[in-house]
Coordinates of C-alpha atoms and ligand atoms in Angstrom, one line a residue:
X1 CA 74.7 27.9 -37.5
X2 CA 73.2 25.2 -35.3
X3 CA 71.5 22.5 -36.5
X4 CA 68.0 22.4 -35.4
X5 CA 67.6 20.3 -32.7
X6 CA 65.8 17.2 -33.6
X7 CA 66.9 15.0 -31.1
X8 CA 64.9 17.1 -28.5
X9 CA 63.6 15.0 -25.6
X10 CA 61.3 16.7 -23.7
X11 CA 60.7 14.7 -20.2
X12 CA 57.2 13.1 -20.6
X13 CA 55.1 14.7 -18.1
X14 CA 54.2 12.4 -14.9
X15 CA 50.2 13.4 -15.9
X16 CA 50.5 12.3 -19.8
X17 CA 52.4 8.5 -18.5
X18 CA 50.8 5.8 -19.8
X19 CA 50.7 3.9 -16.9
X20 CA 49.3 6.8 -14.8
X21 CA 46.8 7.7 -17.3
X22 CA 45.7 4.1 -17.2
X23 CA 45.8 4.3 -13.1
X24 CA 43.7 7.4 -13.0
X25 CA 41.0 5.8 -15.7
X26 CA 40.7 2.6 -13.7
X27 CA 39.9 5.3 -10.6
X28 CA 37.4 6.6 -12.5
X29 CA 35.9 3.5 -13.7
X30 CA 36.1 2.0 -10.3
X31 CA 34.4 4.6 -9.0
X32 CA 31.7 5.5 -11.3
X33 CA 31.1 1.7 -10.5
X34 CA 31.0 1.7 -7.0
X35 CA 28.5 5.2 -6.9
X36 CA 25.2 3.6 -5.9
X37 CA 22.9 6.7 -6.3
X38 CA 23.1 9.3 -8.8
X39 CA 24.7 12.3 -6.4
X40 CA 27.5 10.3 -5.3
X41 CA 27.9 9.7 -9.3
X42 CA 27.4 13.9 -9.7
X43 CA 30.3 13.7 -7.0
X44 CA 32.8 11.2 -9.1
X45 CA 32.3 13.2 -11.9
X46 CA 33.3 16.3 -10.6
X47 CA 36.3 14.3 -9.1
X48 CA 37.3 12.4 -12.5
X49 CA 36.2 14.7 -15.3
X50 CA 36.4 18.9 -13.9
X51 CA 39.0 20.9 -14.8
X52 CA 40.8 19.9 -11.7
X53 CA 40.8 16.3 -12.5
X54 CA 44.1 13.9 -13.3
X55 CA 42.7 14.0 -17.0
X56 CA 41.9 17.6 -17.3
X57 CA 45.4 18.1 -16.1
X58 CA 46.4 15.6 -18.7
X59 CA 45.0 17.1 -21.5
X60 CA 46.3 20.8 -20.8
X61 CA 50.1 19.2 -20.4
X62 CA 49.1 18.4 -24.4
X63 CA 49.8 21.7 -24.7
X64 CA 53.6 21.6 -23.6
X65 CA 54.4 19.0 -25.8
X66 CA 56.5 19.7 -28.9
X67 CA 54.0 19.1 -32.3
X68 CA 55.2 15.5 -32.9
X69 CA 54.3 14.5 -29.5
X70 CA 50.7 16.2 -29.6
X71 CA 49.1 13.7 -31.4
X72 CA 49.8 10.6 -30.1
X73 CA 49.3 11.9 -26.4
X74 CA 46.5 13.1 -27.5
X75 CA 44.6 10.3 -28.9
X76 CA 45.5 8.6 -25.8
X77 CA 44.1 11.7 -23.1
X78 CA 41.0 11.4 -25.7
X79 CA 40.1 7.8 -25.8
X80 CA 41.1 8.1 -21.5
X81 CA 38.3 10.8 -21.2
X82 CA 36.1 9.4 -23.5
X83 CA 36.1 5.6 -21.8
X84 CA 35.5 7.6 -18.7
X85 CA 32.4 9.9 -19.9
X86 CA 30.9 6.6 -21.8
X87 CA 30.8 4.7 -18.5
X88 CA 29.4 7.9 -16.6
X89 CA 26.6 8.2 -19.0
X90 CA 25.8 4.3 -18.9
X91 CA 26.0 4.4 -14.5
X92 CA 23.7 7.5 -14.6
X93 CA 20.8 5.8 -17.1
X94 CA 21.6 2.7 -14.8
X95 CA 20.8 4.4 -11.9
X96 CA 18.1 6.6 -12.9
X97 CA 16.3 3.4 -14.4
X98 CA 17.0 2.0 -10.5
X99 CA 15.6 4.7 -9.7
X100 CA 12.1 5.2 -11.7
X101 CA 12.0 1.2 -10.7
X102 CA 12.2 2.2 -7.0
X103 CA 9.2 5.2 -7.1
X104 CA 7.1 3.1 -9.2
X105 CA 7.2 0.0 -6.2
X106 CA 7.7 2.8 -3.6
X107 CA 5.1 5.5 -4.8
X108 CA 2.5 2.1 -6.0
X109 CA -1.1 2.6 -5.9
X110 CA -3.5 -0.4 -5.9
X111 CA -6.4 1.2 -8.2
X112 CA -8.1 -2.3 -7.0
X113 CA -8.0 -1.8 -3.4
X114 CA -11.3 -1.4 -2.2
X115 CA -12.3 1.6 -0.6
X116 CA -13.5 1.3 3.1
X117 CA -13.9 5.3 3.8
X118 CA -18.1 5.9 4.0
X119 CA -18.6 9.2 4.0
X120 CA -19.8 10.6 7.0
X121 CA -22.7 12.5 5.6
X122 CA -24.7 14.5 8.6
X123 CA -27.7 14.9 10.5
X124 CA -30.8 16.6 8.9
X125 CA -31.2 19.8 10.8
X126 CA -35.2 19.4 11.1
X127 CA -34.0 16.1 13.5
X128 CA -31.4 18.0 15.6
X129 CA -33.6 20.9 16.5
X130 CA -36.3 18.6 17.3
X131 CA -34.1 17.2 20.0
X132 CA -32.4 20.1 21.2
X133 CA -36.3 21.1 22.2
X134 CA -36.9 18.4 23.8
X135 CA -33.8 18.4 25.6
X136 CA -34.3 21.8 26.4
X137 CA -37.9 20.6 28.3
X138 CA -36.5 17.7 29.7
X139 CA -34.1 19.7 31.5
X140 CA -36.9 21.6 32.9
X141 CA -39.0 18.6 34.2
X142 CA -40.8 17.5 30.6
X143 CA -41.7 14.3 29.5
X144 CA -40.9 13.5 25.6
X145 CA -44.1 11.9 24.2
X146 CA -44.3 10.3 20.5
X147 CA -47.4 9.2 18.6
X148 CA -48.5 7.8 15.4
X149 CA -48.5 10.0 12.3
X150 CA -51.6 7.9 10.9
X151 CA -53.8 9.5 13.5
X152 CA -57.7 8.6 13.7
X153 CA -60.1 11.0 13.3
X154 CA -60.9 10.9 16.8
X155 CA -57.8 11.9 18.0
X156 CA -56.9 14.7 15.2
X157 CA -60.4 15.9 15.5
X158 CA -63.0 15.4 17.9
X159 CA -61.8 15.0 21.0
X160 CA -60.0 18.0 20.3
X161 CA -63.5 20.0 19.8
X162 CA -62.7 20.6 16.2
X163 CA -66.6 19.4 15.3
X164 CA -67.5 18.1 11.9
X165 CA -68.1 21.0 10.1
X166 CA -64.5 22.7 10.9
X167 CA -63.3 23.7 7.7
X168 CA -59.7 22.2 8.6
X169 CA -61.4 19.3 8.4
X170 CA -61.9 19.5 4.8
X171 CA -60.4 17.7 1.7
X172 CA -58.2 20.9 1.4
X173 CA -56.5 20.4 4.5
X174 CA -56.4 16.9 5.5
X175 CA -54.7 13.6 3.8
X176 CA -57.8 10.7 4.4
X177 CA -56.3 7.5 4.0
X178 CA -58.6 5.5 1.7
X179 CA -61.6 7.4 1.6
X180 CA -62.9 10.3 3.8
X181 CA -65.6 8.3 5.9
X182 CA -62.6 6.2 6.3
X183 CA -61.8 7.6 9.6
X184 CA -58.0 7.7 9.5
X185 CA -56.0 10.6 8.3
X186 CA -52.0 11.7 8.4
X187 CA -52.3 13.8 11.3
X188 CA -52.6 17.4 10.6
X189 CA -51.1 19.0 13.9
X190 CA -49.1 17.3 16.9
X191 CA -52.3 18.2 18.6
X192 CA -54.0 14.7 19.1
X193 CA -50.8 14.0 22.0
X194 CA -52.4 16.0 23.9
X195 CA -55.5 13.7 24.4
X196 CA -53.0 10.7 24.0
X197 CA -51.2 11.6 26.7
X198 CA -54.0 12.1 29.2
X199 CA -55.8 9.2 28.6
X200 CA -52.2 7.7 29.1
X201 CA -50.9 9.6 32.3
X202 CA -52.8 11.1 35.2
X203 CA -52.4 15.1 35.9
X204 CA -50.0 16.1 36.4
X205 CA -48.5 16.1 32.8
X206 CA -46.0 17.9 31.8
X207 CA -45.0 17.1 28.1
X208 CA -43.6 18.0 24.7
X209 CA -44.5 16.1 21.3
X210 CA -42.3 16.5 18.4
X211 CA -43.5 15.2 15.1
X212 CA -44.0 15.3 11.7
X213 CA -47.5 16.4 10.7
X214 CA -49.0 16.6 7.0
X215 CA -51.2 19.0 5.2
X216 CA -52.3 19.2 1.7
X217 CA -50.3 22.0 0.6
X218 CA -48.2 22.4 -2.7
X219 CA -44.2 22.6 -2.2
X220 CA -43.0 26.4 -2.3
X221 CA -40.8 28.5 -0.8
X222 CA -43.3 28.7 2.6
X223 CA -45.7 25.8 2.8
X224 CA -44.5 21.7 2.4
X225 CA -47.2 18.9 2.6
X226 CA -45.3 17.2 5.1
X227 CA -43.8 19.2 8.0
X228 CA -42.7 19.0 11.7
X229 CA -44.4 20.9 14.9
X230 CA -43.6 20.5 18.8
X231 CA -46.4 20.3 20.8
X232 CA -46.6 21.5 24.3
X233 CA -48.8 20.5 27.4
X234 CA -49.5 20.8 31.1
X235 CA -52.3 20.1 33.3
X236 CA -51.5 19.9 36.8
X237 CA -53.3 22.2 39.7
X238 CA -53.7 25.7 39.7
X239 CA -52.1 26.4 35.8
X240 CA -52.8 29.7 34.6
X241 CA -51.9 32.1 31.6
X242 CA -49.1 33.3 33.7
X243 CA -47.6 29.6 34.1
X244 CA -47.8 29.8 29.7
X245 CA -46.6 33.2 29.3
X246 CA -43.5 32.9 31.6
X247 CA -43.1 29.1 29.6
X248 CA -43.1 30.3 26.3
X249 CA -40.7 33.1 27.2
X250 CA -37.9 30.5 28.5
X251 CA -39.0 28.4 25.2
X252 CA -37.7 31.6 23.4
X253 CA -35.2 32.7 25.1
X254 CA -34.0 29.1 25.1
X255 CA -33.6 29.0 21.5
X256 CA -32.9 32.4 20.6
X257 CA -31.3 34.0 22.7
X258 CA -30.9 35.5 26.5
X259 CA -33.7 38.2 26.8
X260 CA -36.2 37.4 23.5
X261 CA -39.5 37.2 25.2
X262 CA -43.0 36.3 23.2
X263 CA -45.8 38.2 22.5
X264 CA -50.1 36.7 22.9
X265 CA -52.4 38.1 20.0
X266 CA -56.0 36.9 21.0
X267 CA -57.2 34.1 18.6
X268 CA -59.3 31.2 18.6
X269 CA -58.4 27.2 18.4
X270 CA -61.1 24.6 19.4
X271 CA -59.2 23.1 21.8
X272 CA -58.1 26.0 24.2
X273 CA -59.9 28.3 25.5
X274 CA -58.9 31.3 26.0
X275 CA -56.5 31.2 22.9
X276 CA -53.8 33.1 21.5
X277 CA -50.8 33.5 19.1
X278 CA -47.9 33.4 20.3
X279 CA -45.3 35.9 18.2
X280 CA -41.5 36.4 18.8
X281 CA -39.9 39.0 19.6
X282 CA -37.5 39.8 17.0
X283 CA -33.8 38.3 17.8
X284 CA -32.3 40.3 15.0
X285 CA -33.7 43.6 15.4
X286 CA -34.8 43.1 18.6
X287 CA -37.5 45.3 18.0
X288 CA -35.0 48.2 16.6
X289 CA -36.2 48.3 13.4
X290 CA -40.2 49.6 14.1
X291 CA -40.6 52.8 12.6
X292 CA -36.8 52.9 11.5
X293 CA -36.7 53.1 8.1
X294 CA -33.2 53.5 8.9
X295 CA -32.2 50.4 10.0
X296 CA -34.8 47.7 8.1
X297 CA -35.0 44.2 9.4
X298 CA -35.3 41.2 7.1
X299 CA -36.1 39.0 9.7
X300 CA -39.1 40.3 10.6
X301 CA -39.6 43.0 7.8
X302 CA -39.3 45.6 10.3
X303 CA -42.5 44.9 12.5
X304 CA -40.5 43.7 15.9
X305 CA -42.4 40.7 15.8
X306 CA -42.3 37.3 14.3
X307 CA -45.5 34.5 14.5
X308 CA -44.1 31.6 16.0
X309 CA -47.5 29.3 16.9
X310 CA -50.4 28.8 18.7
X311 CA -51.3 28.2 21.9
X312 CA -53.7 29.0 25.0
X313 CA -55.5 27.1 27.8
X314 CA -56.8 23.4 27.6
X315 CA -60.2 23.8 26.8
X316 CA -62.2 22.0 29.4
X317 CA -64.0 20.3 27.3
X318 CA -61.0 18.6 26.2
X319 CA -60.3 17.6 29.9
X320 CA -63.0 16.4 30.4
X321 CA -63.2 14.0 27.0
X322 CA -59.9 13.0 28.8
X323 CA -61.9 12.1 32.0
X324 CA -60.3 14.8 34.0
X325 CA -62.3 17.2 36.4
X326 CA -61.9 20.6 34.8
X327 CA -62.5 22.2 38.3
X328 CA -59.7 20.1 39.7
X329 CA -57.2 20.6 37.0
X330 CA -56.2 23.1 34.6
X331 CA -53.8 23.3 31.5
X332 CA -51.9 24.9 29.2
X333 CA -50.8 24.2 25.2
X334 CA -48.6 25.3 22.6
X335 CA -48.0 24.5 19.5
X336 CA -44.8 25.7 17.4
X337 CA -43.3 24.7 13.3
X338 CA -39.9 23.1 13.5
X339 CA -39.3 24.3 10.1
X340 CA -40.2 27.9 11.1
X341 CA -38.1 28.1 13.9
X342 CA -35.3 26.4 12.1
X343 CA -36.2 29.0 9.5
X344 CA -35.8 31.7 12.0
X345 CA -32.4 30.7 13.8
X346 CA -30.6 29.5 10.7
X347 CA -31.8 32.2 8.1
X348 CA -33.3 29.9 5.8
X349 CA -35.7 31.7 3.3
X350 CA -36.9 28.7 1.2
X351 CA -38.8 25.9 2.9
X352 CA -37.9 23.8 -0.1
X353 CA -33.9 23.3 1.4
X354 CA -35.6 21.6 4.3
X355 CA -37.0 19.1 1.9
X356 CA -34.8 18.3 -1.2
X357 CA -32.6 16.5 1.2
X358 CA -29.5 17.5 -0.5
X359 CA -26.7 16.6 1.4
X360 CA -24.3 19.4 0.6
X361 CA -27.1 21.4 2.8
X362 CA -27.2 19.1 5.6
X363 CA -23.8 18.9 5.8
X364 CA -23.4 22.8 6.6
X365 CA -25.3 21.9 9.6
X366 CA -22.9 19.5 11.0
X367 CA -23.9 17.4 13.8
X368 CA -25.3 19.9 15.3
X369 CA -28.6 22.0 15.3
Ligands
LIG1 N1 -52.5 22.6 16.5 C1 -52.4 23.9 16.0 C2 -52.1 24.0 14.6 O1 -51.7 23.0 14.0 C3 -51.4 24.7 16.8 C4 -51.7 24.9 18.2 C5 -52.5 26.0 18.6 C6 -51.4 24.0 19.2 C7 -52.8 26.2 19.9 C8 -51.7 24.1 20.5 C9 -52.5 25.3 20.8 O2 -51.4 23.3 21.5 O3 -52.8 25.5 22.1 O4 -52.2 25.0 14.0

């Protein structure tokens, strides 16, 4: 019988050498080193530490080695891979600090800069439609005329035949600054431009007054103290109901749409003679609605129509407080509510929006009417 044989030499394999197992740990090192960013580190460790590595191979060719070998190699493969996962863990907190370092300077917000951005807000829609009237008349040959909202009495009053004993000119109605013999009041209607203006230009006058007029009302869904109305006036030669009529039909076509036309409902104002109001016709409905239970309006609960203002022919008595020849000249009025006809073309059902001044309903309204 043999003796066992305990002089066995098994050839050291090239991947278990020392010296190459030191080469291929000073790779490693050298290049867990040299990654600057953490996926060129994810790249040296596949290279240095997956099961395709120079250690991996290492440590399976423990495996061939005969028991008394096992350990030694071993311990070295071991302390190889461990030196090798020690310095990858140190690089990647190195370079994850770098990079937490380089967000926090990169990604930096100055909580002390001060902020230059005013917000842009918008335009209140009672101003835009005031000016896309006026616009509208200018393009048709209008003046644009502006007056004083503390209006003597004169003006808001009596030179617009509204005599003493009117009840609009009553406590009820009218804001007296100081007291009511004072003779000055907020003006209660765009009205008193009408005399302005003539005493101002000679005939022939063709203008429109938008402005904000007061009236001792309570704030509620339909009435405001303080409102806005657009006057019209002409005087020239020769005006009649038809020149008004066929005026306050562009008027509402203008703003309402191709084809609405108005509608005169006898009435009486001091200051014109003969007088009317003027209603809309419908721009929802368009009339469709009347006797149509079928098909019920909101805008105009069903009845075709919608009051608009006032109007009618310049009395001539207001001509002639003017100083102009009534048999010379002759002249037409209207007066319409901005708010109303905002109202109308916007579907606004409570007066109060046009008031509050909240700017998250302006805004809806752009910069535009
Ligand atoms: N001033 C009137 C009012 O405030 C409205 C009005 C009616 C104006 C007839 C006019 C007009 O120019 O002709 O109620």
């Amino acid at each position: 019988m043999s003796a066992p044989n305990k002089n066995f030499d098994p050839v050291m394999p090239a991947a278990l050498d020392p010296a190459n197992l030191q080469a291929n740990v000073d790779a490693a090192l050298a290049a867990i080193a040299g990654a600057e960013d953490l996926a060129t580190l994810k790249q040296v460790r596949l290279d240095h530490t997956s099961d395709r590595s120079p250690l991996a191979l290492a440590n399976r060719e423990i495996g061939a080695l005969p028991p008394s070998a096992k350990a030694d190699a071993g311990k070295a493969v071991g302390a190889a891979r461990g030196r090798v996962n020690q310095a990858l863990k140190a690089r990647e907190a190195e370079l994850k600090e770098a990079e937490r370092e380089r967000i926090l300077t990169a990604e930096r917000v100055d909580v002390t800069m001060v902020n230059d951005r005013e917000p842009v807000g918008a335009r209140h829609p009672i101003h835009s439609i005031s000016e896309h009237i006026a616009d509208a008349f200018v393009s048709i040959g209008y003046g644009v005329v502006e007056g004083p909202e503390l209006e003597s009495e004169w003006f808001n009053f009596d030179a617009l035949n509204i005599n003493r004993d009117h009840p609009a000119r009553t406590m009820q109605d009218t804001f007296f600054v100081g007291s009511a013999d004072s003779g000055a009041v907020l003006r209660t209607h765009t009205s008193p431009l009408q005399i302005r203006t003539l005493l101002d230009q000679a005939p022939p006058v063709y203008v429109v007054c938008p402005g904000r007029v007061y009236r001792t009302d309570e704030l509620d869904a339909t009435h405001t103290p303080v409102f806005h109305q657009v006057e019209g006036l002409a005087v020239d030669k020769g005006l009649s109901m038809v020149d008004l009529k066929s005026t306050l039909d562009w008027f509402a076509a203008t703003m309402f749409g191709e084809g609405i036309v108005t509608r005169l409902r006898p009435s009486y104002f001091p200051f014109t003679e003969p007088s009317a109001e003027v209603d809309l016709e419908c721009f929802a409905c368009r009339g469709e609605s009347v006797g149509n239970p079928d098909r019920p309006c909101r805008t105009c609960s069903s009845e075709g129509w919608i009051e608009w203002g006032g109007c009618g022919m310049v009395n001539p008595r207001v001509l002639q407080s003017c100083g102009i020849d009534p048999d010379e000249y002759t002249g037409f009025a209207f007066g319409m509510g901005i708010e109303r006809t905002l109202m109308f073309r916007h579907g606004i059902t409570d007066m109060r929006d046009l008031v509050e001044g909240d700017v998250r309903f302006t805004t809806a309204f752009g910069m535009d009417s």
